[in-house]
Each structure stands twice: as structure tokens, then as C-alpha cells.
């Protein structure tokens, strides 16, 4: 009957799952000769004391990766790199899986699978375990975006949890917090939704004020100006759309233009 049909796995979902599993196995195979590198040694030094996990790591709040490395070092030490590689690759493939699961509810399995695969096999992919915190931040971003699109107390809890996860993974979580604030403004968010966005963001801000030391004069002199930052942001946005078109500049430009037109139309219609 109809209920039985809904419970059956979609063929596209099954195929996507197989591609993810095979890709993860391939990533493990090609990294089998890798070993600990510079960032991982620095993390090992930082997690000697548990209280140092909340200290800035390369300027980031990196509680998730530092906690994970603390556990792995307790269990395995430096005797094998395998558990660290598994953790890094699992974090990497979790991003396309999350994109597929979130997008499938709105767009259907075929389009969601394409979106997921674009995040699984992207250009300049890095399989270094020490960078898994950025994958985790992106994972939190995708879940947060899916939760922001809905209403209700359960969605509010999911927004708060995923935003806190992104903010505690890397500095990229700050961009997610800004996006969540903008979305809440445009969609006339409820009081509970505002609390879900503001509380994790305020907690991160307090951490930044309390524990992040001021930049040195040398760093301040090298910091780019507003114009250079704006140009860089626009350039990276255009580059992202080109990657969505598998490197084709023309198609990427068309996608970017369509996105801008669609975004302007949605803002005029209202995001509620």
C-alpha cells in the first residue's frame, strides 16, 4: 500500500549511499601511508591539559577537534594514524550526507544526490585529518540551514545545537551565525528562534573577548582593507559557482546571475 511504498528506500538514495561508502573507502586507501603532520603535533601539545581545549587554536574556537584528539591520544597515542584518518574522512563525508538528507525533503532524491556529490568530490579536496574541524563547521552550517527553514520548538532546538556545534568547530561558524541573524530578521523570527540564534552567538563572542589575545602590530599592518576583503569575497563567491559547474566559467557565471536574481525576488516576496 501507500505506506509500504514510502518506507521503501529510494533507488537514488541507495546509489548515493554506495558512492559515499566507496569514496570513503578509497580515501582511506590512498591515505594509508600518511602520518601525523605539523598541525596535529600542535594540537597534541595543546590538549595535554583538558582545560586548554577551550583556548584558541590558530585563532579558532576548536573544542570539537581538540576534544576528539584528546580522546584519540588517550586511546591510541602516536602508535597508529588510522583512527585519526578515519575521523577526518568520516567528518568529510558527513558533509555531503547531511546535504543529501536536508535537500531531499525539499527537492527530492535525484537533485539532493547531485548536491551531495558536488560536496563529496570537490576540487582541491584535502584529506588531512587535522583539518576536520572545518568539515564539522560546514556540517553544522547545513543542519542549521535546514532547521532555519522550518518553524516550531524542535526546529529552534536544532538551530541552537547546530549553530553551537559550528561555532565550537572553527571560525567559519561565525559566518553561519551572521547568516542565521539575517535570516531571523528577514523572516520575522519568533522569540524562541531568536534565543536559539543569539545564545550560541553570544557565548562565542564572550569566549572571543575573554580568551583571544589582540593581534600584534605586524599582523594588523598586513590585514587587508575593506575594499580588498570585499573584492576577495566576491571573487570567492564567483569561484564557488564555477565549481558547481565543474569548472566551467561561463556556466558558473550564469548560475551566479540566476542566484542573485532569485535571491532578490525572494526578498521582495518575503522569506516567511
PDB file of C-alpha atoms in Angstrom:
ATOM      1  CA  UNK A   1       0.000   0.000   0.000  1.00  0.00           C
ATOM      2  CA  UNK A   2       0.948   3.696   0.097  1.00  0.00           C
ATOM      3  CA  UNK A   3       2.685   3.453   3.497  1.00  0.00           C
ATOM      4  CA  UNK A   4       4.786   0.490   2.351  1.00  0.00           C
ATOM      5  CA  UNK A   5       5.887   2.470  -0.721  1.00  0.00           C
ATOM      6  CA  UNK A   6       7.031   5.356   1.458  1.00  0.00           C
ATOM      7  CA  UNK A   7       9.126   3.024   3.622  1.00  0.00           C
ATOM      8  CA  UNK A   8      10.955   1.544   0.630  1.00  0.00           C
ATOM      9  CA  UNK A   9      14.423   3.055   0.079  1.00  0.00           C
ATOM     10  CA  UNK A  10      14.627   5.291  -2.974  1.00  0.00           C
ATOM     11  CA  UNK A  11      16.982   3.829  -5.643  1.00  0.00           C
ATOM     12  CA  UNK A  12      18.812   7.160  -5.876  1.00  0.00           C
ATOM     13  CA  UNK A  13      19.331   7.190  -2.094  1.00  0.00           C
ATOM     14  CA  UNK A  14      20.748   3.668  -2.224  1.00  0.00           C
ATOM     15  CA  UNK A  15      23.083   4.599  -5.090  1.00  0.00           C
ATOM     16  CA  UNK A  16      24.190   7.755  -3.280  1.00  0.00           C
ATOM     17  CA  UNK A  17      24.918   5.770  -0.122  1.00  0.00           C
ATOM     18  CA  UNK A  18      27.030   3.282  -2.072  1.00  0.00           C
ATOM     19  CA  UNK A  19      29.019   6.076  -3.731  1.00  0.00           C
ATOM     20  CA  UNK A  20      29.681   7.643  -0.323  1.00  0.00           C
ATOM     21  CA  UNK A  21      30.827   4.317   1.147  1.00  0.00           C
ATOM     22  CA  UNK A  22      33.086   3.523  -1.814  1.00  0.00           C
ATOM     23  CA  UNK A  23      34.507   7.053  -1.782  1.00  0.00           C
ATOM     24  CA  UNK A  24      35.234   6.839   1.937  1.00  0.00           C
ATOM     25  CA  UNK A  25      36.996   3.514   1.425  1.00  0.00           C
ATOM     26  CA  UNK A  26      39.017   4.964  -1.448  1.00  0.00           C
ATOM     27  CA  UNK A  27      40.031   7.968   0.647  1.00  0.00           C
ATOM     28  CA  UNK A  28      41.232   5.608   3.372  1.00  0.00           C
ATOM     29  CA  UNK A  29      43.210   3.578   0.867  1.00  0.00           C
ATOM     30  CA  UNK A  30      45.062   6.495  -0.729  1.00  0.00           C
ATOM     31  CA  UNK A  31      45.985   7.938   2.690  1.00  0.00           C
ATOM     32  CA  UNK A  32      47.261   4.643   4.106  1.00  0.00           C
ATOM     33  CA  UNK A  33      50.877   5.867   4.114  1.00  0.00           C
ATOM     34  CA  UNK A  34      50.153   9.239   5.728  1.00  0.00           C
ATOM     35  CA  UNK A  35      51.373  10.153   9.197  1.00  0.00           C
ATOM     36  CA  UNK A  36      50.979  12.927  11.763  1.00  0.00           C
ATOM     37  CA  UNK A  37      51.896  16.346  10.429  1.00  0.00           C
ATOM     38  CA  UNK A  38      52.538  19.832  11.848  1.00  0.00           C
ATOM     39  CA  UNK A  39      49.018  20.829  12.939  1.00  0.00           C
ATOM     40  CA  UNK A  40      48.423  17.506  14.655  1.00  0.00           C
ATOM     41  CA  UNK A  41      51.583  17.802  16.753  1.00  0.00           C
ATOM     42  CA  UNK A  42      50.493  21.301  17.802  1.00  0.00           C
ATOM     43  CA  UNK A  43      47.059  20.005  18.784  1.00  0.00           C
ATOM     44  CA  UNK A  44      48.637  17.215  20.815  1.00  0.00           C
ATOM     45  CA  UNK A  45      50.631  19.795  22.765  1.00  0.00           C
ATOM     46  CA  UNK A  46      47.525  21.894  23.400  1.00  0.00           C
ATOM     47  CA  UNK A  47      45.382  19.069  24.811  1.00  0.00           C
ATOM     48  CA  UNK A  48      47.873  17.967  27.460  1.00  0.00           C
ATOM     49  CA  UNK A  49      45.636  19.761  29.957  1.00  0.00           C
ATOM     50  CA  UNK A  50      41.887  19.360  29.442  1.00  0.00           C
ATOM     51  CA  UNK A  51      41.198  22.991  30.370  1.00  0.00           C
ATOM     52  CA  UNK A  52      43.323  24.129  27.403  1.00  0.00           C
ATOM     53  CA  UNK A  53      40.742  22.709  24.973  1.00  0.00           C
ATOM     54  CA  UNK A  54      38.814  25.989  25.133  1.00  0.00           C
ATOM     55  CA  UNK A  55      41.916  28.073  24.375  1.00  0.00           C
ATOM     56  CA  UNK A  56      42.190  29.491  20.834  1.00  0.00           C
ATOM     57  CA  UNK A  57      43.795  27.145  18.348  1.00  0.00           C
ATOM     58  CA  UNK A  58      45.128  29.106  15.353  1.00  0.00           C
ATOM     59  CA  UNK A  59      42.633  31.779  16.378  1.00  0.00           C
ATOM     60  CA  UNK A  60      39.684  29.363  16.279  1.00  0.00           C
ATOM     61  CA  UNK A  61      37.429  28.009  18.978  1.00  0.00           C
ATOM     62  CA  UNK A  62      38.143  24.350  18.170  1.00  0.00           C
ATOM     63  CA  UNK A  63      36.558  22.458  21.047  1.00  0.00           C
ATOM     64  CA  UNK A  64      35.268  19.636  18.832  1.00  0.00           C
ATOM     65  CA  UNK A  65      38.540  18.663  17.144  1.00  0.00           C
ATOM     66  CA  UNK A  66      40.651  19.237  20.267  1.00  0.00           C
ATOM     67  CA  UNK A  67      38.279  17.076  22.334  1.00  0.00           C
ATOM     68  CA  UNK A  68      38.354  14.378  19.669  1.00  0.00           C
ATOM     69  CA  UNK A  69      42.149  14.404  19.521  1.00  0.00           C
ATOM     70  CA  UNK A  70      42.347  14.275  23.302  1.00  0.00           C
ATOM     71  CA  UNK A  71      40.244  11.072  23.278  1.00  0.00           C
ATOM     72  CA  UNK A  72      42.175   9.513  20.376  1.00  0.00           C
ATOM     73  CA  UNK A  73      45.522  10.322  22.000  1.00  0.00           C
ATOM     74  CA  UNK A  74      44.366   8.720  25.249  1.00  0.00           C
ATOM     75  CA  UNK A  75      43.301   5.578  23.391  1.00  0.00           C
ATOM     76  CA  UNK A  76      45.970   5.226  20.698  1.00  0.00           C
ATOM     77  CA  UNK A  77      48.686   7.811  21.309  1.00  0.00           C
ATOM     78  CA  UNK A  78      51.043   8.101  18.337  1.00  0.00           C
ATOM     79  CA  UNK A  79      51.212   4.361  17.685  1.00  0.00           C
ATOM     80  CA  UNK A  80      48.925   4.489  14.634  1.00  0.00           C
ATOM     81  CA  UNK A  81      47.459   7.165  12.385  1.00  0.00           C
ATOM     82  CA  UNK A  82      44.497   5.033  11.296  1.00  0.00           C
ATOM     83  CA  UNK A  83      41.901   6.273  13.878  1.00  0.00           C
ATOM     84  CA  UNK A  84      42.745   9.885  13.073  1.00  0.00           C
ATOM     85  CA  UNK A  85      42.377   9.252   9.331  1.00  0.00           C
ATOM     86  CA  UNK A  86      39.020   7.553   9.927  1.00  0.00           C
ATOM     87  CA  UNK A  87      37.833  10.534  11.993  1.00  0.00           C
ATOM     88  CA  UNK A  88      38.932  13.005   9.316  1.00  0.00           C
ATOM     89  CA  UNK A  89      37.346  11.113   6.430  1.00  0.00           C
ATOM     90  CA  UNK A  90      34.145  10.472   8.406  1.00  0.00           C
ATOM     91  CA  UNK A  91      33.883  14.226   9.050  1.00  0.00           C
ATOM     92  CA  UNK A  92      34.488  14.925   5.376  1.00  0.00           C
ATOM     93  CA  UNK A  93      31.816  12.535   4.054  1.00  0.00           C
ATOM     94  CA  UNK A  94      29.336  13.640   6.730  1.00  0.00           C
ATOM     95  CA  UNK A  95      29.012  16.964   4.876  1.00  0.00           C
ATOM     96  CA  UNK A  96      27.561  15.556   1.599  1.00  0.00           C
ATOM     97  CA  UNK A  97      25.418  13.104   3.562  1.00  0.00           C
ATOM     98  CA  UNK A  98      23.912  15.983   5.547  1.00  0.00           C
ATOM     99  CA  UNK A  99      23.334  17.958   2.355  1.00  0.00           C
ATOM    100  CA  UNK A 100      21.549  14.991   0.789  1.00  0.00           C
ATOM    101  CA  UNK A 101      19.317  14.387   3.811  1.00  0.00           C
ATOM    102  CA  UNK A 102      18.398  18.066   4.193  1.00  0.00           C
ATOM    103  CA  UNK A 103      17.842  18.747   0.493  1.00  0.00           C
ATOM    104  CA  UNK A 104      15.933  15.504  -0.155  1.00  0.00           C
ATOM    105  CA  UNK A 105      12.917  16.674   1.866  1.00  0.00           C
ATOM    106  CA  UNK A 106      12.526  19.788  -0.283  1.00  0.00           C
ATOM    107  CA  UNK A 107      13.946  18.912  -3.694  1.00  0.00           C
ATOM    108  CA  UNK A 108      13.690  15.150  -4.000  1.00  0.00           C
ATOM    109  CA  UNK A 109      16.366  12.458  -4.019  1.00  0.00           C
ATOM    110  CA  UNK A 110      17.882  13.000  -7.527  1.00  0.00           C
ATOM    111  CA  UNK A 111      18.674  16.708  -7.090  1.00  0.00           C
ATOM    112  CA  UNK A 112      19.746  16.156  -3.475  1.00  0.00           C
ATOM    113  CA  UNK A 113      22.158  13.440  -4.623  1.00  0.00           C
ATOM    114  CA  UNK A 114      23.756  15.802  -7.151  1.00  0.00           C
ATOM    115  CA  UNK A 115      24.158  18.456  -4.451  1.00  0.00           C
ATOM    116  CA  UNK A 116      25.723  15.895  -2.130  1.00  0.00           C
ATOM    117  CA  UNK A 117      28.130  14.562  -4.735  1.00  0.00           C
ATOM    118  CA  UNK A 118      29.354  18.073  -5.549  1.00  0.00           C
ATOM    119  CA  UNK A 119      30.449  18.312  -1.907  1.00  0.00           C
ATOM    120  CA  UNK A 120      31.940  14.808  -1.861  1.00  0.00           C
ATOM    121  CA  UNK A 121      34.254  15.154  -4.856  1.00  0.00           C
ATOM    122  CA  UNK A 122      35.156  18.813  -4.949  1.00  0.00           C
ATOM    123  CA  UNK A 123      38.230  20.412  -6.436  1.00  0.00           C
ATOM    124  CA  UNK A 124      41.342  20.663  -4.230  1.00  0.00           C
ATOM    125  CA  UNK A 125      39.869  18.244  -1.685  1.00  0.00           C
ATOM    126  CA  UNK A 126      42.029  17.820   1.421  1.00  0.00           C
ATOM    127  CA  UNK A 127      42.159  14.510   3.290  1.00  0.00           C
ATOM    128  CA  UNK A 128      44.338  15.790   6.128  1.00  0.00           C
ATOM    129  CA  UNK A 129      42.702  14.761   9.450  1.00  0.00           C
ATOM    130  CA  UNK A 130      43.946  17.919  11.159  1.00  0.00           C
ATOM    131  CA  UNK A 131      41.522  19.965   9.073  1.00  0.00           C
ATOM    132  CA  UNK A 132      38.374  18.067  10.056  1.00  0.00           C
ATOM    133  CA  UNK A 133      37.197  20.987  12.207  1.00  0.00           C
ATOM    134  CA  UNK A 134      36.327  22.921   9.043  1.00  0.00           C
ATOM    135  CA  UNK A 135      34.256  19.992   7.765  1.00  0.00           C
ATOM    136  CA  UNK A 136      32.440  19.878  11.103  1.00  0.00           C
ATOM    137  CA  UNK A 137      31.711  23.597  10.905  1.00  0.00           C
ATOM    138  CA  UNK A 138      30.248  23.107   7.426  1.00  0.00           C
ATOM    139  CA  UNK A 139      28.226  20.157   8.703  1.00  0.00           C
ATOM    140  CA  UNK A 140      26.728  22.402  11.396  1.00  0.00           C
ATOM    141  CA  UNK A 141      26.006  25.045   8.748  1.00  0.00           C
ATOM    142  CA  UNK A 142      23.989  22.643   6.589  1.00  0.00           C
ATOM    143  CA  UNK A 143      21.952  21.322   9.510  1.00  0.00           C
ATOM    144  CA  UNK A 144      21.363  24.874  10.772  1.00  0.00           C
ATOM    145  CA  UNK A 145      20.174  25.998   7.323  1.00  0.00           C
ATOM    146  CA  UNK A 146      17.710  23.119   7.164  1.00  0.00           C
ATOM    147  CA  UNK A 147      16.409  23.900  10.645  1.00  0.00           C
ATOM    148  CA  UNK A 148      16.074  27.637   9.924  1.00  0.00           C
ATOM    149  CA  UNK A 149      13.735  26.827   7.038  1.00  0.00           C
ATOM    150  CA  UNK A 150      11.116  25.438   9.440  1.00  0.00           C
ATOM    151  CA  UNK A 151       9.179  26.563  12.485  1.00  0.00           C
ATOM    152  CA  UNK A 152       8.478  25.077  15.885  1.00  0.00           C
ATOM    153  CA  UNK A 153      10.253  24.391  19.140  1.00  0.00           C
ATOM    154  CA  UNK A 154      12.073  21.313  17.866  1.00  0.00           C
ATOM    155  CA  UNK A 155      13.483  23.319  14.961  1.00  0.00           C
ATOM    156  CA  UNK A 156      14.587  26.031  17.394  1.00  0.00           C
ATOM    157  CA  UNK A 157      16.496  23.461  19.457  1.00  0.00           C
ATOM    158  CA  UNK A 158      18.101  22.119  16.278  1.00  0.00           C
ATOM    159  CA  UNK A 159      19.121  25.647  15.220  1.00  0.00           C
ATOM    160  CA  UNK A 160      20.734  26.292  18.606  1.00  0.00           C
ATOM    161  CA  UNK A 161      22.520  22.935  18.687  1.00  0.00           C
ATOM    162  CA  UNK A 162      23.851  23.028  15.120  1.00  0.00           C
ATOM    163  CA  UNK A 163      24.940  26.666  15.423  1.00  0.00           C
ATOM    164  CA  UNK A 164      26.754  25.945  18.694  1.00  0.00           C
ATOM    165  CA  UNK A 165      28.409  22.939  17.027  1.00  0.00           C
ATOM    166  CA  UNK A 166      29.577  25.070  14.082  1.00  0.00           C
ATOM    167  CA  UNK A 167      30.867  27.864  16.330  1.00  0.00           C
ATOM    168  CA  UNK A 168      32.785  25.411  18.521  1.00  0.00           C
ATOM    169  CA  UNK A 169      34.378  23.736  15.495  1.00  0.00           C
ATOM    170  CA  UNK A 170      36.069  26.626  13.659  1.00  0.00           C
ATOM    171  CA  UNK A 171      35.885  30.326  12.922  1.00  0.00           C
ATOM    172  CA  UNK A 172      33.706  29.511   9.921  1.00  0.00           C
ATOM    173  CA  UNK A 173      30.849  29.181  12.399  1.00  0.00           C
ATOM    174  CA  UNK A 174      30.821  32.983  12.720  1.00  0.00           C
ATOM    175  CA  UNK A 175      29.595  33.256   9.124  1.00  0.00           C
ATOM    176  CA  UNK A 176      26.805  30.807   9.993  1.00  0.00           C
ATOM    177  CA  UNK A 177      25.805  32.936  12.982  1.00  0.00           C
ATOM    178  CA  UNK A 178      25.652  36.060  10.809  1.00  0.00           C
ATOM    179  CA  UNK A 179      23.531  34.236   8.237  1.00  0.00           C
ATOM    180  CA  UNK A 180      21.199  32.995  10.972  1.00  0.00           C
ATOM    181  CA  UNK A 181      20.744  36.534  12.301  1.00  0.00           C
ATOM    182  CA  UNK A 182      19.981  37.865   8.813  1.00  0.00           C
ATOM    183  CA  UNK A 183      17.504  35.050   8.191  1.00  0.00           C
ATOM    184  CA  UNK A 184      15.792  35.706  11.510  1.00  0.00           C
ATOM    185  CA  UNK A 185      15.445  39.392  10.650  1.00  0.00           C
ATOM    186  CA  UNK A 186      14.034  38.708   7.195  1.00  0.00           C
ATOM    187  CA  UNK A 187      11.624  36.010   8.371  1.00  0.00           C
ATOM    188  CA  UNK A 188      10.351  37.884  11.444  1.00  0.00           C
ATOM    189  CA  UNK A 189      11.530  35.094  13.734  1.00  0.00           C
ATOM    190  CA  UNK A 190       9.777  34.195  16.966  1.00  0.00           C
ATOM    191  CA  UNK A 191      11.251  34.935  20.378  1.00  0.00           C
ATOM    192  CA  UNK A 192      12.374  31.308  20.770  1.00  0.00           C
ATOM    193  CA  UNK A 193      14.091  31.328  17.383  1.00  0.00           C
ATOM    194  CA  UNK A 194      15.950  34.499  18.314  1.00  0.00           C
ATOM    195  CA  UNK A 195      17.078  32.867  21.554  1.00  0.00           C
ATOM    196  CA  UNK A 196      18.274  29.840  19.574  1.00  0.00           C
ATOM    197  CA  UNK A 197      20.416  32.122  17.404  1.00  0.00           C
ATOM    198  CA  UNK A 198      21.569  34.676  19.959  1.00  0.00           C
ATOM    199  CA  UNK A 199      22.590  32.407  22.853  1.00  0.00           C
ATOM    200  CA  UNK A 200      25.282  30.378  20.981  1.00  0.00           C
ATOM    201  CA  UNK A 201      26.472  33.526  19.185  1.00  0.00           C
ATOM    202  CA  UNK A 202      26.748  35.473  22.459  1.00  0.00           C
ATOM    203  CA  UNK A 203      28.614  32.584  24.093  1.00  0.00           C
ATOM    204  CA  UNK A 204      31.139  32.573  21.229  1.00  0.00           C
ATOM    205  CA  UNK A 205      31.525  36.357  21.473  1.00  0.00           C
ATOM    206  CA  UNK A 206      32.215  36.142  25.210  1.00  0.00           C
ATOM    207  CA  UNK A 207      34.872  33.481  24.522  1.00  0.00           C
ATOM    208  CA  UNK A 208      36.460  35.690  21.868  1.00  0.00           C
ATOM    209  CA  UNK A 209      36.580  38.738  24.158  1.00  0.00           C
ATOM    210  CA  UNK A 210      37.870  36.765  27.143  1.00  0.00           C
ATOM    211  CA  UNK A 211      40.433  34.402  25.619  1.00  0.00           C
ATOM    212  CA  UNK A 212      41.571  35.598  22.177  1.00  0.00           C
ATOM    213  CA  UNK A 213      44.608  37.867  22.547  1.00  0.00           C
ATOM    214  CA  UNK A 214      44.823  41.065  20.451  1.00  0.00           C
ATOM    215  CA  UNK A 215      46.673  40.827  17.152  1.00  0.00           C
ATOM    216  CA  UNK A 216      50.238  42.005  17.047  1.00  0.00           C
ATOM    217  CA  UNK A 217      51.161  45.206  15.236  1.00  0.00           C
ATOM    218  CA  UNK A 218      52.778  43.184  12.439  1.00  0.00           C
ATOM    219  CA  UNK A 219      49.544  41.270  11.812  1.00  0.00           C
ATOM    220  CA  UNK A 220      47.467  44.467  11.919  1.00  0.00           C
ATOM    221  CA  UNK A 221      49.703  46.018   9.269  1.00  0.00           C
ATOM    222  CA  UNK A 222      49.273  43.014   6.989  1.00  0.00           C
ATOM    223  CA  UNK A 223      45.490  42.850   7.436  1.00  0.00           C
ATOM    224  CA  UNK A 224      43.693  43.668   4.161  1.00  0.00           C
ATOM    225  CA  UNK A 225      41.398  46.668   3.937  1.00  0.00           C
ATOM    226  CA  UNK A 226      37.634  46.623   3.456  1.00  0.00           C
ATOM    227  CA  UNK A 227      37.919  47.052  -0.307  1.00  0.00           C
ATOM    228  CA  UNK A 228      40.350  44.163  -0.664  1.00  0.00           C
ATOM    229  CA  UNK A 229      38.212  41.949   1.571  1.00  0.00           C
ATOM    230  CA  UNK A 230      35.079  42.771  -0.447  1.00  0.00           C
ATOM    231  CA  UNK A 231      36.839  42.015  -3.712  1.00  0.00           C
ATOM    232  CA  UNK A 232      38.112  38.735  -2.300  1.00  0.00           C
ATOM    233  CA  UNK A 233      34.635  37.754  -1.067  1.00  0.00           C
ATOM    234  CA  UNK A 234      33.054  38.432  -4.478  1.00  0.00           C
ATOM    235  CA  UNK A 235      35.847  36.536  -6.211  1.00  0.00           C
ATOM    236  CA  UNK A 236      35.422  33.507  -3.946  1.00  0.00           C
ATOM    237  CA  UNK A 237      31.641  33.545  -4.439  1.00  0.00           C
ATOM    238  CA  UNK A 238      32.070  33.530  -8.219  1.00  0.00           C
ATOM    239  CA  UNK A 239      34.653  30.747  -7.904  1.00  0.00           C
ATOM    240  CA  UNK A 240      32.206  28.668  -5.841  1.00  0.00           C
ATOM    241  CA  UNK A 241      29.558  28.848  -8.566  1.00  0.00           C
ATOM    242  CA  UNK A 242      32.182  27.906 -11.166  1.00  0.00           C
ATOM    243  CA  UNK A 243      32.976  24.797  -9.127  1.00  0.00           C
ATOM    244  CA  UNK A 244      29.259  23.955  -9.101  1.00  0.00           C
ATOM    245  CA  UNK A 245      29.511  23.956 -12.894  1.00  0.00           C
ATOM    246  CA  UNK A 246      32.500  21.564 -12.732  1.00  0.00           C
ATOM    247  CA  UNK A 247      34.969  24.357 -13.519  1.00  0.00           C
ATOM    248  CA  UNK A 248      33.094  25.978 -16.425  1.00  0.00           C
ATOM    249  CA  UNK A 249      33.382  29.770 -16.035  1.00  0.00           C
ATOM    250  CA  UNK A 250      30.505  30.612 -18.382  1.00  0.00           C
ATOM    251  CA  UNK A 251      28.018  28.237 -16.762  1.00  0.00           C
ATOM    252  CA  UNK A 252      29.242  29.296 -13.337  1.00  0.00           C
ATOM    253  CA  UNK A 253      28.611  32.949 -14.215  1.00  0.00           C
ATOM    254  CA  UNK A 254      25.097  32.102 -15.400  1.00  0.00           C
ATOM    255  CA  UNK A 255      24.398  30.217 -12.151  1.00  0.00           C
ATOM    256  CA  UNK A 256      25.664  33.160 -10.098  1.00  0.00           C
ATOM    257  CA  UNK A 257      23.454  35.603 -12.036  1.00  0.00           C
ATOM    258  CA  UNK A 258      20.421  33.337 -11.623  1.00  0.00           C
ATOM    259  CA  UNK A 259      21.108  33.036  -7.904  1.00  0.00           C
ATOM    260  CA  UNK A 260      21.263  36.832  -7.498  1.00  0.00           C
ATOM    261  CA  UNK A 261      18.011  37.308  -9.424  1.00  0.00           C
ATOM    262  CA  UNK A 262      16.287  34.561  -7.447  1.00  0.00           C
ATOM    263  CA  UNK A 263      17.556  35.937  -4.111  1.00  0.00           C
ATOM    264  CA  UNK A 264      16.297  39.425  -4.976  1.00  0.00           C
ATOM    265  CA  UNK A 265      12.891  38.012  -5.972  1.00  0.00           C
ATOM    266  CA  UNK A 266      12.618  36.003  -2.732  1.00  0.00           C
ATOM    267  CA  UNK A 267      13.485  39.020  -0.612  1.00  0.00           C
ATOM    268  CA  UNK A 268      10.748  41.015  -2.359  1.00  0.00           C
ATOM    269  CA  UNK A 269       8.287  38.169  -1.767  1.00  0.00           C
ATOM    270  CA  UNK A 270       9.260  37.832   1.888  1.00  0.00           C
ATOM    271  CA  UNK A 271      11.025  34.885   3.475  1.00  0.00           C
ATOM    272  CA  UNK A 272       8.319  33.851   5.926  1.00  0.00           C
TER     273      UNK A 272
END
